[in-house]
Coordinates of N, CA and C in Angstrom, one line a residue:
X1 N 110.6 83.4 128.7 CA 109.6 82.5 129.8 C 108.3 83.5 129.8
X2 N 107.5 82.8 130.4 CA 105.8 83.5 130.2 C 105.3 83.5 131.5
X3 N 104.0 84.6 131.6 CA 103.5 84.5 132.8 C 104.1 85.0 133.7
X4 N 103.9 84.3 134.7 CA 104.5 84.5 136.4 C 105.9 84.2 136.9
X5 N 106.5 85.2 137.3 CA 107.6 84.6 137.2 C 108.5 84.5 138.8
X6 N 107.5 84.0 139.7 CA 107.7 83.9 141.0 C 108.3 81.9 140.9
X7 N 109.1 82.3 142.1 CA 110.0 80.6 142.2 C 109.2 79.7 142.0
X8 N 108.0 79.6 142.1 CA 106.9 78.8 142.5 C 106.6 78.3 141.1
X9 N 106.2 79.4 140.3 CA 105.4 79.4 139.0 C 106.7 79.0 138.3
X10 N 107.4 79.3 138.4 CA 109.0 78.9 137.6 C 109.0 77.7 137.5
X11 N 109.0 76.8 138.8 CA 109.1 75.2 139.2 C 108.1 74.6 138.0
X12 N 106.8 74.9 138.7 CA 105.3 74.7 137.8 C 105.6 74.8 136.2
X13 N 106.0 75.8 136.0 CA 106.3 76.0 134.4 C 107.3 74.4 134.2
X14 N 108.4 74.7 135.1 CA 109.4 73.9 134.7 C 109.2 72.0 134.7
X15 N 107.8 71.8 135.4 CA 107.5 70.7 135.6 C 106.1 70.1 134.7
X16 N 105.6 71.2 134.0 CA 104.6 71.1 132.7 C 105.4 70.9 131.8
X17 N 106.3 71.6 131.6 CA 107.5 70.9 130.5 C 108.1 69.5 130.3
X18 N 108.4 69.2 132.2 CA 108.9 67.5 131.8 C 107.4 66.9 131.5
X19 N 106.5 67.3 132.0 CA 105.2 66.1 131.5 C 104.5 66.1 130.1
X20 N 104.9 67.6 129.4 CA 104.6 67.7 127.8 C 106.0 66.9 127.2
X21 N 106.9 66.5 127.8 CA 108.1 66.1 127.1 C 108.5 64.4 127.6
X22 N 107.3 63.9 128.3 CA 107.0 62.4 128.6 C 106.5 61.6 127.7
X23 N 105.8 61.6 126.8 CA 105.4 60.8 125.6 C 105.6 59.4 126.1
X24 N 104.7 59.3 127.1 CA 104.4 57.9 127.5 C 105.7 57.1 128.8
X25 N 106.2 57.9 129.0 CA 107.8 57.5 129.7 C 108.3 58.7 130.3
X26 N 109.2 58.2 131.0 CA 109.9 58.9 132.2 C 110.8 59.4 131.3
X27 N 111.3 60.8 131.7 CA 112.5 61.6 131.3 C 113.7 60.9 131.8
X28 N 115.2 61.2 130.5 CA 116.5 60.7 131.1 C 116.9 61.5 132.1
X29 N 118.0 62.0 133.3 CA 118.8 62.6 134.0 C 118.9 63.8 133.0
X30 N 119.4 63.5 131.9 CA 120.2 64.9 131.3 C 119.1 65.7 130.8
X31 N 117.8 64.9 130.2 CA 116.6 66.1 129.5 C 116.0 66.9 130.5
X32 N 116.0 66.1 132.3 CA 115.3 66.8 133.3 C 116.5 68.1 133.3
X33 N 117.8 67.6 133.7 CA 119.0 69.0 133.4 C 118.5 69.9 132.8
X34 N 118.4 70.0 131.2 CA 118.1 70.7 130.3 C 117.0 71.0 130.9
X35 N 115.8 70.5 131.1 CA 114.8 71.7 131.4 C 115.0 72.5 132.7
X36 N 115.8 72.2 133.4 CA 115.9 72.5 135.0 C 117.4 74.0 134.5
X37 N 117.8 73.7 133.4 CA 118.7 74.8 132.7 C 118.1 75.8 132.2
X38 N 117.1 75.6 131.5 CA 116.3 76.4 130.6 C 115.6 77.0 131.1
X39 N 115.1 76.7 132.8 CA 114.1 77.3 133.4 C 115.0 78.1 134.8
X40 N 116.7 77.5 134.1 CA 117.2 78.6 135.0 C 117.2 78.2 136.9
X41 N 116.7 77.2 137.0 CA 117.0 76.4 138.8 C 118.2 76.1 139.1
X42 N 118.2 77.0 140.4 CA 119.4 76.6 140.8 C 119.1 75.8 142.1
X43 N 120.2 75.7 142.8 CA 120.9 75.4 144.3 C 119.3 74.5 144.7
X44 N 118.7 74.5 146.2 CA 117.5 74.2 146.7 C 116.4 73.7 145.6
X45 N 116.2 74.9 144.6 CA 114.9 75.1 143.9 C 115.5 73.8 142.5
X46 N 116.5 73.9 142.5 CA 117.0 72.5 141.4 C 117.0 71.6 142.1
X47 N 117.3 71.2 143.0 CA 117.5 70.1 144.0 C 115.4 69.3 143.7
X48 N 114.8 70.4 144.4 CA 113.3 69.9 144.4 C 112.8 69.4 143.2
X49 N 113.2 70.3 142.4 CA 112.5 70.3 140.8 C 113.1 68.8 140.4
X50 N 114.5 68.8 140.9 CA 114.6 66.8 140.1 C 113.6 66.2 140.8
X51 N 113.6 66.3 142.1 CA 112.8 65.3 143.1 C 111.4 65.2 142.3
X52 N 110.7 66.3 142.1 CA 109.0 66.7 141.8 C 109.2 65.9 140.2
X53 N 110.5 66.7 139.4 CA 110.4 65.9 138.2 C 110.3 64.0 138.0
X54 N 110.9 63.5 139.0 CA 111.2 62.0 139.0 C 109.4 61.4 139.5
X55 N 109.2 62.1 140.2 CA 107.9 62.0 140.9 C 106.7 61.8 140.6
X56 N 106.9 62.1 138.9 CA 106.0 62.3 137.7 C 106.1 61.0 136.8
X57 N 106.4 60.1 137.6 CA 106.1 58.9 137.0 C 104.9 58.2 137.3
X58 N 103.7 58.6 137.5 CA 102.4 58.3 137.8 C 101.8 57.0 137.2
X59 N 102.6 56.2 136.5 CA 101.9 55.3 136.0 C 100.5 55.4 134.6
X60 N 101.1 56.5 134.1 CA 99.8 57.1 133.1 C 100.1 56.3 131.7
X61 N 99.2 55.3 131.2 CA 99.2 54.6 130.1 C 99.9 55.5 129.1
X62 N 100.5 54.5 128.4 CA 101.4 54.9 127.3 C 100.5 55.5 126.4
X63 N 99.5 55.4 126.0 CA 98.7 56.1 125.2 C 97.9 57.1 125.4
X64 N 98.4 58.0 126.4 CA 98.0 59.3 126.8 C 98.9 60.7 126.4
X65 N 97.9 61.5 126.1 CA 97.9 62.5 125.2 C 98.5 63.8 126.5
X66 N 99.5 64.2 126.3 CA 100.1 65.3 127.1 C 100.2 66.9 126.9
X67 N 99.3 67.6 127.4 CA 99.7 69.1 127.6 C 99.1 70.0 126.1
X68 N 97.8 69.6 125.8 CA 96.9 69.9 124.9 C 96.4 71.1 125.1
X69 N 97.0 72.1 123.9 CA 95.7 73.4 124.4 C 94.6 73.3 123.5
X70 N 93.6 73.8 123.9 CA 92.2 73.7 122.8 C 91.5 74.6 123.4
X71 N 90.4 74.9 122.9 CA 89.6 75.7 122.7 C 88.4 75.7 122.2
X72 N 87.4 76.2 123.1 CA 85.8 75.7 122.5 C 85.2 77.3 122.2
X73 N 84.6 77.2 121.0 CA 84.2 78.2 119.8 C 82.8 78.6 120.3
X74 N 81.7 79.1 120.0 CA 80.5 79.6 119.9 C 79.6 78.5 119.5
X75 N 80.0 77.7 118.5 CA 79.1 76.9 117.8 C 79.3 75.4 118.5
X76 N 80.3 75.2 119.9 CA 80.2 73.9 121.1 C 81.5 73.4 120.2
X77 N 82.1 73.9 119.1 CA 83.5 72.9 118.3 C 84.5 73.2 119.3
X78 N 85.2 72.0 119.5 CA 86.5 72.7 120.3 C 87.9 72.1 119.2
X79 N 89.1 72.8 119.4 CA 90.0 72.4 118.4 C 90.9 73.3 118.9
X80 N 92.5 72.2 118.5 CA 93.5 72.5 119.5 C 93.8 74.5 118.7
X81 N 94.7 74.6 120.0 CA 95.2 76.0 119.3 C 96.6 76.0 120.1
X82 N 97.6 77.2 119.9 CA 98.7 77.1 120.2 C 98.4 78.2 121.3
X83 N 99.5 78.0 122.5 CA 99.7 78.8 123.7 C 99.6 78.3 124.8
X84 N 99.6 78.8 125.9 CA 99.6 78.2 127.3 C 99.7 79.4 128.2
X85 N 99.3 78.8 129.6 CA 99.7 79.4 131.1 C 98.6 80.6 130.6
X86 N 97.7 80.4 130.2 CA 96.4 81.7 130.3 C 96.7 82.7 128.9
X87 N 97.7 82.3 127.9 CA 97.5 83.1 126.9 C 97.9 82.5 125.6
X88 N 96.4 82.4 125.0 CA 96.4 81.5 123.8 C 95.9 82.3 122.6
X89 N 96.4 82.0 121.4 CA 96.1 82.4 120.0 C 94.9 81.4 119.6
X90 N 93.6 82.4 119.8 CA 92.5 81.5 119.2 C 91.6 82.2 118.4
X91 N 90.6 81.6 117.7 CA 89.8 82.4 116.6 C 89.0 83.6 117.5
X92 N 87.9 84.2 116.9 CA 87.5 85.6 117.8 C 86.3 85.0 118.7
X93 N 85.8 83.8 118.1 CA 84.4 83.1 118.8 C 84.7 82.6 119.7
X94 N 86.2 82.3 120.2 CA 86.4 81.5 121.0 C 85.6 81.9 122.4
X95 N 84.8 80.8 123.1 CA 84.6 80.8 124.8 C 85.4 80.6 125.3
X96 N 86.5 79.9 125.8 CA 87.0 79.4 126.5 C 88.3 78.7 126.0
X97 N 89.4 78.9 126.6 CA 90.3 78.0 126.2 C 91.4 77.8 127.4
X98 N 92.0 76.4 127.2 CA 92.8 76.1 128.4 C 93.9 74.7 127.9
X99 N 94.9 74.5 128.7 CA 95.3 73.3 128.6 C 95.4 72.2 129.1
X100 N 95.2 71.1 128.8 CA 94.8 69.9 129.5 C 96.4 69.0 129.3
X101 N 96.6 68.8 131.0 CA 97.8 68.2 131.2 C 97.8 66.8 130.7
X102 N 97.2 65.9 131.0 CA 96.8 64.6 130.3 C 95.7 64.4 130.1
X103 N 95.5 63.5 128.9 CA 94.2 63.0 128.4 C 94.5 61.5 128.1
X104 N 93.9 60.1 129.0 CA 93.9 59.0 128.4 C 92.2 58.1 128.5
X105 N 92.4 57.1 127.8 CA 91.0 56.2 128.2 C 91.6 55.6 128.5
X106 N 90.4 54.7 128.9 CA 90.2 53.1 129.8 C 89.0 52.5 129.0
X107 N 88.9 51.2 129.2 CA 88.0 50.0 129.8 C 88.2 49.4 130.9
X108 N 87.1 50.0 131.8 CA 87.9 49.1 132.9 C 89.1 49.4 133.6
X109 N 89.9 48.4 134.1 CA 91.3 49.3 134.0 C 92.4 49.2 132.5
X110 N 91.8 48.8 131.9 CA 92.9 48.3 130.8 C 92.7 50.0 129.5
X111 N 94.0 50.3 129.3 CA 94.1 51.6 129.0 C 93.5 51.4 127.1
X112 N 92.6 52.4 126.8 CA 93.0 51.8 125.3 C 93.0 53.1 124.3
X113 N 93.7 52.9 123.2 CA 94.2 53.6 122.7 C 93.1 54.7 122.0
X114 N 93.7 56.3 121.5 CA 92.6 56.9 120.8 C 92.8 56.5 119.3
X115 N 91.5 56.5 118.6 CA 91.0 55.9 117.7 C 91.9 57.1 116.8
X116 N 92.6 56.9 116.0 CA 93.3 58.2 114.9 C 93.7 59.4 115.6
X117 N 94.3 59.2 117.0 CA 95.0 60.0 117.6 C 94.0 60.9 118.4
X118 N 93.0 60.6 118.1 CA 92.1 61.5 118.7 C 90.6 61.1 119.5
X119 N 90.2 60.3 119.1 CA 88.7 59.7 119.1 C 88.6 58.9 120.3
X120 N 88.1 58.9 121.2 CA 87.4 57.6 121.9 C 86.9 56.5 121.8
X121 N 86.8 55.4 121.8 CA 86.1 54.5 121.5 C 84.8 54.3 121.8
X122 N 84.0 53.6 121.3 CA 82.9 53.5 122.1 C 83.0 52.7 123.5
X123 N 82.1 52.9 124.8 CA 82.5 52.3 126.0 C 83.6 52.6 126.5
X124 N 84.1 53.7 126.5 CA 85.3 53.8 126.8 C 85.7 55.1 128.1
X125 N 86.4 55.3 129.3 CA 86.0 56.4 129.8 C 87.3 57.2 129.4
X126 N 87.2 58.6 129.4 CA 88.0 59.6 129.2 C 88.6 60.3 130.5
X127 N 89.7 60.5 130.7 CA 90.2 60.6 131.7 C 90.9 62.0 131.8
X128 N 91.0 63.0 132.6 CA 91.6 64.3 132.3 C 92.1 65.0 133.7
X129 N 93.1 64.2 133.9 CA 94.0 64.3 135.1 C 94.5 66.1 135.0
X130 N 94.8 66.9 136.3 CA 95.3 68.0 136.3 C 96.5 68.0 137.3
X131 N 97.7 68.1 137.1 CA 98.4 68.1 137.6 C 99.1 69.0 138.4
X132 N 99.1 68.8 140.1 CA 99.4 70.3 141.1 C 100.8 69.2 141.5
X133 N 101.7 70.4 141.5 CA 102.9 70.3 142.2 C 103.0 71.0 143.6
X134 N 101.9 71.8 144.0 CA 101.9 72.6 145.0 C 101.0 72.1 146.6
X135 N 100.4 73.2 147.2 CA 100.1 72.6 148.4 C 98.5 72.4 148.0
X136 N 97.9 71.3 148.7 CA 96.3 71.2 148.5 C 95.7 72.2 148.8
X137 N 95.7 73.0 149.9 CA 95.0 74.1 150.4 C 95.1 75.2 149.3
X138 N 95.9 75.3 148.7 CA 96.0 76.3 147.2 C 95.2 75.8 146.0
X139 N 94.2 74.7 146.3 CA 93.7 74.3 145.3 C 92.4 73.8 145.3
X140 N 91.4 74.4 144.8 CA 89.9 74.0 145.2 C 90.0 72.4 144.6
X141 N 89.1 72.2 145.8 CA 88.3 70.9 145.7 C 87.6 70.4 144.5
X142 N 87.8 69.3 143.7 CA 87.1 68.8 142.4 C 86.0 69.2 142.2
X143 N 85.0 69.1 143.2 CA 83.5 69.4 142.7 C 83.3 70.9 142.6
X144 N 84.7 71.5 143.4 CA 84.3 73.4 142.8 C 85.3 73.9 141.9
X145 N 86.3 73.1 141.4 CA 86.9 73.6 140.7 C 86.9 73.4 139.4
X146 N 87.1 75.0 138.7 CA 86.5 75.4 137.2 C 87.5 74.6 136.5
X147 N 88.8 74.7 137.0 CA 90.0 74.5 136.1 C 89.8 73.0 135.2
X148 N 89.5 71.9 136.8 CA 88.9 70.6 136.5 C 87.6 70.7 135.0
X149 N 86.9 71.6 135.9 CA 85.5 71.3 135.0 C 85.8 71.5 133.7
X150 N 86.4 72.6 133.2 CA 86.7 73.2 131.9 C 87.5 72.3 131.2
X151 N 88.4 71.9 131.8 CA 89.4 70.4 131.3 C 88.4 69.3 130.5
X152 N 87.5 68.7 131.4 CA 87.0 67.8 131.5 C 86.1 68.1 130.1
X153 N 85.3 69.1 130.3 CA 84.3 69.8 129.1 C 85.4 69.9 127.7
X154 N 86.4 70.5 127.5 CA 87.4 70.6 126.3 C 87.3 69.2 125.8
X155 N 88.0 68.3 126.9 CA 88.3 66.9 126.1 C 87.0 65.9 126.0
X156 N 86.1 66.1 126.3 CA 85.3 65.5 126.0 C 84.6 65.7 124.9
X157 N 84.4 67.2 124.8 CA 83.8 67.6 123.3 C 85.0 67.0 122.3
X158 N 86.4 67.2 122.2 CA 87.6 67.1 121.3 C 87.3 65.2 121.1
X159 N 87.2 64.6 121.9 CA 87.6 63.2 121.8 C 86.3 62.3 121.4
X160 N 85.4 63.1 121.7 CA 83.6 62.6 121.6 C 83.5 61.5 122.6
X161 N 83.9 61.6 123.9 CA 83.8 61.0 125.0 C 82.2 61.0 125.0
X162 N 81.7 59.7 125.8 CA 80.8 59.7 126.3 C 80.6 59.5 127.8
X163 N 82.0 59.4 128.3 CA 82.0 59.4 129.8 C 83.4 60.4 130.0
X164 N 83.3 61.4 131.0 CA 84.8 61.6 131.4 C 85.1 61.9 133.0
X165 N 86.5 61.4 133.5 CA 86.3 61.9 134.5 C 87.4 62.8 134.6
X166 N 86.9 64.1 135.6 CA 87.5 65.0 136.0 C 89.3 64.6 137.3
X167 N 89.8 64.8 137.3 CA 90.7 64.6 138.7 C 92.0 65.6 138.5
X168 N 92.2 65.9 139.7 CA 93.5 66.7 140.7 C 94.5 65.8 141.1
X169 N 95.7 65.3 140.9 CA 96.5 64.6 140.8 C 97.9 65.2 141.5
X170 N 98.2 65.4 142.8 CA 99.2 66.1 143.6 C 100.3 64.9 143.1
X171 N 101.6 65.3 142.6 CA 102.6 64.4 142.7 C 103.6 64.9 144.1
X172 N 104.0 63.8 144.2 CA 104.7 63.6 145.5 C 105.6 62.1 145.0
X173 N 106.7 61.8 146.3 CA 107.6 60.6 146.1 C 106.6 59.9 145.9
X174 N 105.9 59.0 146.0 CA 105.5 57.9 145.5 C 104.7 57.9 144.4
X175 N 104.7 59.1 143.5 CA 103.9 59.0 142.5 C 102.7 60.1 142.3
X176 N 101.8 59.9 142.6 CA 100.8 61.2 142.9 C 99.2 60.1 143.2

């Protein structure tokens, strides 16, 4: 396991893994149980994890890309990298790196697939929601949230988007 080992961080890490494995749909109970086992979630934490994992069914379009680690280099280019949770393997000239929870594009209310698995079609909007499973009072509002801003920047540069909407989504019993 990487990073912080507090109960809250472990729960968040496990939920990010659920998100990474979604591939456009909700996971089975067996898949969720395997992730809970991997992160050693037991008792009440396990029960809360199952409830939150099921709440991740956020009506995200099936064309979405999940858990994408990117870096921006000094020349302004953006490329995929390996790593996560604040620790990335990046080129020496990297300015910033981060993991985008979800990317998807729409035209109006209609989901639009990425061209060649990456590029935004003309006249579409890129969405870069950041999933949160904790309390709103522990997260900076969207207009002051640098994680959301960096995700929007990295996503827009990587996909060639002409418009991007950052978002913070708190998961709950009704989705988010």
